[in-house]
Amino acid sequence: MQNNHTPTPSGRRLALKAAGTVMLSAIAAGAQTRTHAQVNGAFPDRAARLILPYPPGGSTDTIARLITQELASEWKQPMIVDNRPGASGMIGTEMAAKAAPDGYTALFAITQHIQNPLLYVKVPYDPVKDFVPVTRILTVPTALAVSADLPVRNAQELLALIRSQPGRHSYGSTGIASTSHIYGSLLDKTAKLNAVHVAYKGAGPMLSDLLGRQITFTIVDIGSLSQQVKTGKLKLLAVSGTQRVEAFRDVPTFAEAGMRDFETVSWMGIFLPAGTPRAIRDKWATSLQRYLGSPEFASRIAVIGMTPNPSGPADFSAQIAREVALWRNLISIAQVKAE
């Protein structure tokens, strides 16, 4: 006689299926509970990191450390700046793109973030699809600069001088395919200067040669130039953007100086991996904007010649979308390619 409590093979399969369903439901419920807890104030409950795809030192490192110090104080959790330089910022950026979208890894990025896919054949991330914009930190105008003893009073006199002495002039950049290279080449091509490009490993050695007139001009972020301008060693002939820079009100924009295609400005910003819950992104955004909009932050970065210009996630996302198309066009005109 068959034992009524012994399951048949089909019964066993049904029982296993039911148990599996219960287990999956429990796992999903646990994940939901964790996400709900994160969204409702438990985040962060451990250390977080801000990946900086550039080496220690310099303005990006300074600002990244100011931000992490503030967040650590507010969130009562350790905040680490994780410097991951190399490959024009792509090594650190790829790490951030592949990080878990749980809010514990963020990326500190600059304009190069959206330029790289337009310059390199293979880039291991998509700047739009793989990241969630959190906030713009600041914008950084670039400026056309020459040695103070170069006998020109404005941009048009500089262009006339270079054209009158073919083969004798050059411009410096902070590296192949850098923003300063793109802008320098853009001016060279649109103004028909035929100047020679000289690439340097950073602003320091490039400015040293500019002061010594080994190169004729550069177009680089104004933060790198401000100290030498204030001491009278360099002079600015034009600034990028649609408005003059408050600290240098006598310097015209490129458009005012008769040159087009220099309306955009560089930026620094914070991103999270795609898929990060909105509430966690919003917590980052709220905390960051509170600090970035404070007089304390403004005074801390004023010493390196910069001014805060924070924006929320929606505005920053819209800016990124606009600038991908803008930089594609400028890079095409400038005919710059990464090596």
mmCIF file of N, CA and C in Angstrom, residues 59-60 63 108-111 115 136-144 179-180 183 219-226 238-245 248 254 262-269 297 301 304-310 319 323 327:
data_model
loop_
_atom_site.group_PDB
_atom_site.id
_atom_site.type_symbol
_atom_site.label_atom_id
_atom_site.label_comp_id
_atom_site.label_asym_id
_atom_site.label_seq_id
_atom_site.Cartn_x
_atom_site.Cartn_y
_atom_site.Cartn_z
ATOM 1 N N SER A 59 44.693 71.270 -9.304
ATOM 2 C CA SER A 59 43.403 71.804 -8.864
ATOM 3 C C SER A 59 42.337 70.724 -8.683
ATOM 4 N N THR A 60 42.331 69.694 -9.548
ATOM 5 C CA THR A 60 41.308 68.656 -9.405
ATOM 6 C C THR A 60 41.475 67.906 -8.087
ATOM 7 N N ILE A 63 40.337 70.147 -5.095
ATOM 8 C CA ILE A 63 38.884 70.268 -4.978
ATOM 9 C C ILE A 63 38.255 68.942 -4.555
ATOM 10 N N PHE A 108 34.935 61.792 -10.073
ATOM 11 C CA PHE A 108 35.226 63.214 -10.265
ATOM 12 C C PHE A 108 35.723 63.344 -11.705
ATOM 13 N N ALA A 109 35.007 64.089 -12.529
ATOM 14 C CA ALA A 109 35.358 64.170 -13.949
ATOM 15 C C ALA A 109 35.506 65.617 -14.393
ATOM 16 N N ILE A 110 36.220 65.796 -15.498
ATOM 17 C CA ILE A 110 36.350 67.096 -16.144
ATOM 18 C C ILE A 110 35.865 66.963 -17.585
ATOM 19 N N THR A 111 35.945 68.034 -18.340
ATOM 20 C CA THR A 111 35.424 68.039 -19.711
ATOM 21 C C THR A 111 35.976 66.895 -20.549
ATOM 22 N N GLN A 115 35.087 64.324 -24.027
ATOM 23 C CA GLN A 115 35.944 64.503 -25.201
ATOM 24 C C GLN A 115 36.605 63.199 -25.633
ATOM 25 N N ARG A 136 27.395 69.607 -11.423
ATOM 26 C CA ARG A 136 28.567 70.341 -11.889
ATOM 27 C C ARG A 136 29.134 71.069 -10.678
ATOM 28 N N ILE A 137 30.450 71.072 -10.556
ATOM 29 C CA ILE A 137 31.097 71.756 -9.440
ATOM 30 C C ILE A 137 31.378 73.207 -9.803
ATOM 31 N N LEU A 138 32.016 73.377 -10.953
ATOM 32 C CA LEU A 138 32.386 74.710 -11.391
ATOM 33 C C LEU A 138 32.658 74.700 -12.884
ATOM 34 N N THR A 139 32.709 75.856 -13.454
ATOM 35 C CA THR A 139 33.132 76.002 -14.842
ATOM 36 C C THR A 139 34.445 76.775 -14.858
ATOM 37 N N VAL A 140 35.277 76.453 -15.829
ATOM 38 C CA VAL A 140 36.607 77.043 -15.904
ATOM 39 C C VAL A 140 36.827 77.612 -17.304
ATOM 40 N N PRO A 141 36.747 78.922 -17.473
ATOM 41 C CA PRO A 141 37.044 79.501 -18.780
ATOM 42 C C PRO A 141 38.501 79.245 -19.148
ATOM 43 N N THR A 142 38.756 79.126 -20.419
ATOM 44 C CA THR A 142 40.128 79.074 -20.907
ATOM 45 C C THR A 142 40.495 80.462 -21.420
ATOM 46 N N ALA A 143 41.785 80.711 -21.558
ATOM 47 C CA ALA A 143 42.218 82.036 -21.984
ATOM 48 C C ALA A 143 43.392 81.938 -22.952
ATOM 49 N N LEU A 144 43.419 82.870 -23.880
ATOM 50 C CA LEU A 144 44.532 83.038 -24.809
ATOM 51 C C LEU A 144 45.576 83.884 -24.094
ATOM 52 N N THR A 179 42.228 69.653 -23.791
ATOM 53 C CA THR A 179 41.364 70.776 -24.159
ATOM 54 C C THR A 179 42.195 71.928 -24.699
ATOM 55 N N SER A 180 43.363 72.174 -24.105
ATOM 56 C CA SER A 180 44.204 73.269 -24.594
ATOM 57 C C SER A 180 44.733 72.975 -25.996
ATOM 58 N N TYR A 183 41.706 73.676 -28.374
ATOM 59 C CA TYR A 183 41.499 75.111 -28.560
ATOM 60 C C TYR A 183 42.632 75.762 -29.345
ATOM 61 N N ILE A 219 46.400 78.441 -25.155
ATOM 62 C CA ILE A 219 45.020 78.605 -24.689
ATOM 63 C C ILE A 219 44.801 77.507 -23.664
ATOM 64 N N VAL A 220 44.659 77.914 -22.408
ATOM 65 C CA VAL A 220 44.587 76.943 -21.329
ATOM 66 C C VAL A 220 43.660 77.486 -20.248
ATOM 67 N N ASP A 221 43.276 76.625 -19.304
ATOM 68 C CA ASP A 221 42.339 77.053 -18.268
ATOM 69 C C ASP A 221 42.902 78.236 -17.488
ATOM 70 N N ILE A 222 42.011 79.142 -17.154
ATOM 71 C CA ILE A 222 42.426 80.404 -16.531
ATOM 72 C C ILE A 222 43.020 80.202 -15.147
ATOM 73 N N GLY A 223 42.647 79.092 -14.495
ATOM 74 C CA GLY A 223 43.217 78.797 -13.193
ATOM 75 C C GLY A 223 44.716 78.570 -13.257
ATOM 76 N N SER A 224 45.193 77.986 -14.339
ATOM 77 C CA SER A 224 46.626 77.741 -14.501
ATOM 78 C C SER A 224 47.395 79.023 -14.791
ATOM 79 N N LEU A 225 46.691 80.046 -15.270
ATOM 80 C CA LEU A 225 47.341 81.283 -15.696
ATOM 81 C C LEU A 225 47.273 82.406 -14.679
ATOM 82 N N SER A 226 46.299 82.357 -13.787
ATOM 83 C CA SER A 226 45.953 83.525 -12.982
ATOM 84 C C SER A 226 47.114 84.083 -12.166
ATOM 85 N N ALA A 238 42.212 87.075 -24.561
ATOM 86 C CA ALA A 238 40.807 86.711 -24.768
ATOM 87 C C ALA A 238 40.454 85.572 -23.833
ATOM 88 N N VAL A 239 39.178 85.483 -23.456
ATOM 89 C CA VAL A 239 38.698 84.383 -22.614
ATOM 90 C C VAL A 239 37.531 83.684 -23.304
ATOM 91 N N SER A 240 37.402 82.386 -23.050
ATOM 92 C CA SER A 240 36.302 81.628 -23.643
ATOM 93 C C SER A 240 35.015 81.876 -22.875
ATOM 94 N N GLY A 241 33.894 81.460 -23.464
ATOM 95 C CA GLY A 241 32.600 81.668 -22.834
ATOM 96 C C GLY A 241 31.854 82.835 -23.457
ATOM 97 N N THR A 242 30.683 83.080 -22.939
ATOM 98 C CA THR A 242 29.838 84.151 -23.482
ATOM 99 C C THR A 242 29.900 85.424 -22.641
ATOM 100 N N GLN A 243 30.584 85.354 -21.488
ATOM 101 C CA GLN A 243 30.707 86.521 -20.619
ATOM 102 C C GLN A 243 32.154 86.688 -20.171
ATOM 103 N N ARG A 244 32.516 87.919 -19.858
ATOM 104 C CA ARG A 244 33.854 88.173 -19.342
ATOM 105 C C ARG A 244 34.012 87.573 -17.946
ATOM 106 N N VAL A 245 35.255 87.296 -17.580
ATOM 107 C CA VAL A 245 35.566 86.739 -16.270
ATOM 108 C C VAL A 245 35.677 87.878 -15.271
ATOM 109 N N PHE A 248 38.986 89.316 -14.326
ATOM 110 C CA PHE A 248 39.757 89.950 -15.405
ATOM 111 C C PHE A 248 38.790 90.686 -16.340
ATOM 112 N N PHE A 254 36.499 85.790 -26.609
ATOM 113 C CA PHE A 254 36.979 85.525 -27.968
ATOM 114 C C PHE A 254 36.046 86.160 -28.995
ATOM 115 N N PHE A 262 34.542 79.743 -29.635
ATOM 116 C CA PHE A 262 35.163 79.622 -28.318
ATOM 117 C C PHE A 262 34.169 79.947 -27.200
ATOM 118 N N GLU A 263 32.885 79.640 -27.443
ATOM 119 C CA GLU A 263 31.855 80.004 -26.469
ATOM 120 C C GLU A 263 31.754 79.029 -25.290
ATOM 121 N N THR A 264 32.236 77.817 -25.485
ATOM 122 C CA THR A 264 32.116 76.834 -24.410
ATOM 123 C C THR A 264 33.217 77.020 -23.371
ATOM 124 N N VAL A 265 32.973 76.513 -22.173
ATOM 125 C CA VAL A 265 33.973 76.561 -21.099
ATOM 126 C C VAL A 265 34.144 75.163 -20.535
ATOM 127 N N SER A 266 35.279 74.928 -19.926
ATOM 128 C CA SER A 266 35.536 73.634 -19.300
ATOM 129 C C SER A 266 34.781 73.540 -17.975
ATOM 130 N N TRP A 267 34.644 72.313 -17.459
ATOM 131 C CA TRP A 267 33.927 72.121 -16.201
ATOM 132 C C TRP A 267 34.533 70.976 -15.404
ATOM 133 N N MET A 268 34.174 70.933 -14.144
ATOM 134 C CA MET A 268 34.440 69.788 -13.271
ATOM 135 C C MET A 268 33.098 69.344 -12.707
ATOM 136 N N GLY A 269 32.923 68.042 -12.528
ATOM 137 C CA GLY A 269 31.641 67.560 -12.031
ATOM 138 C C GLY A 269 31.740 66.197 -11.371
ATOM 139 N N PHE A 297 33.335 77.207 0.597
ATOM 140 C CA PHE A 297 33.916 76.566 -0.584
ATOM 141 C C PHE A 297 34.423 77.620 -1.557
ATOM 142 N N ILE A 301 38.465 77.837 -2.925
ATOM 143 C CA ILE A 301 38.957 77.656 -4.297
ATOM 144 C C ILE A 301 39.339 78.978 -4.960
ATOM 145 N N ILE A 304 42.975 79.368 -5.829
ATOM 146 C CA ILE A 304 43.520 78.751 -7.043
ATOM 147 C C ILE A 304 42.830 79.317 -8.282
ATOM 148 N N GLY A 305 42.209 80.488 -8.123
ATOM 149 C CA GLY A 305 41.660 81.219 -9.260
ATOM 150 C C GLY A 305 40.383 80.662 -9.832
ATOM 151 N N MET A 306 39.571 79.987 -9.016
ATOM 152 C CA MET A 306 38.350 79.377 -9.529
ATOM 153 C C MET A 306 37.122 79.856 -8.765
ATOM 154 N N THR A 307 35.956 79.724 -9.397
ATOM 155 C CA THR A 307 34.696 80.175 -8.823
ATOM 156 C C THR A 307 33.665 79.057 -8.946
ATOM 157 N N PRO A 308 32.913 78.747 -7.883
ATOM 158 C CA PRO A 308 31.904 77.685 -7.966
ATOM 159 C C PRO A 308 30.803 78.033 -8.972
ATOM 160 N N ASN A 309 30.270 77.009 -9.587
ATOM 161 C CA ASN A 309 29.125 77.184 -10.494
ATOM 162 C C ASN A 309 28.319 75.885 -10.493
ATOM 163 N N PRO A 310 27.758 75.500 -9.321
ATOM 164 C CA PRO A 310 27.076 74.205 -9.223
ATOM 165 C C PRO A 310 25.742 74.187 -9.955
ATOM 166 N N GLN A 319 23.327 69.697 -19.964
ATOM 167 C CA GLN A 319 24.587 70.278 -20.424
ATOM 168 C C GLN A 319 25.457 69.222 -21.100
ATOM 169 N N GLU A 323 26.832 69.283 -24.948
ATOM 170 C CA GLU A 323 28.253 69.451 -25.198
ATOM 171 C C GLU A 323 28.879 68.297 -25.969
ATOM 172 N N TRP A 327 31.356 69.503 -28.795
ATOM 173 C CA TRP A 327 32.764 69.128 -28.882
ATOM 174 C C TRP A 327 33.068 68.275 -30.114
#
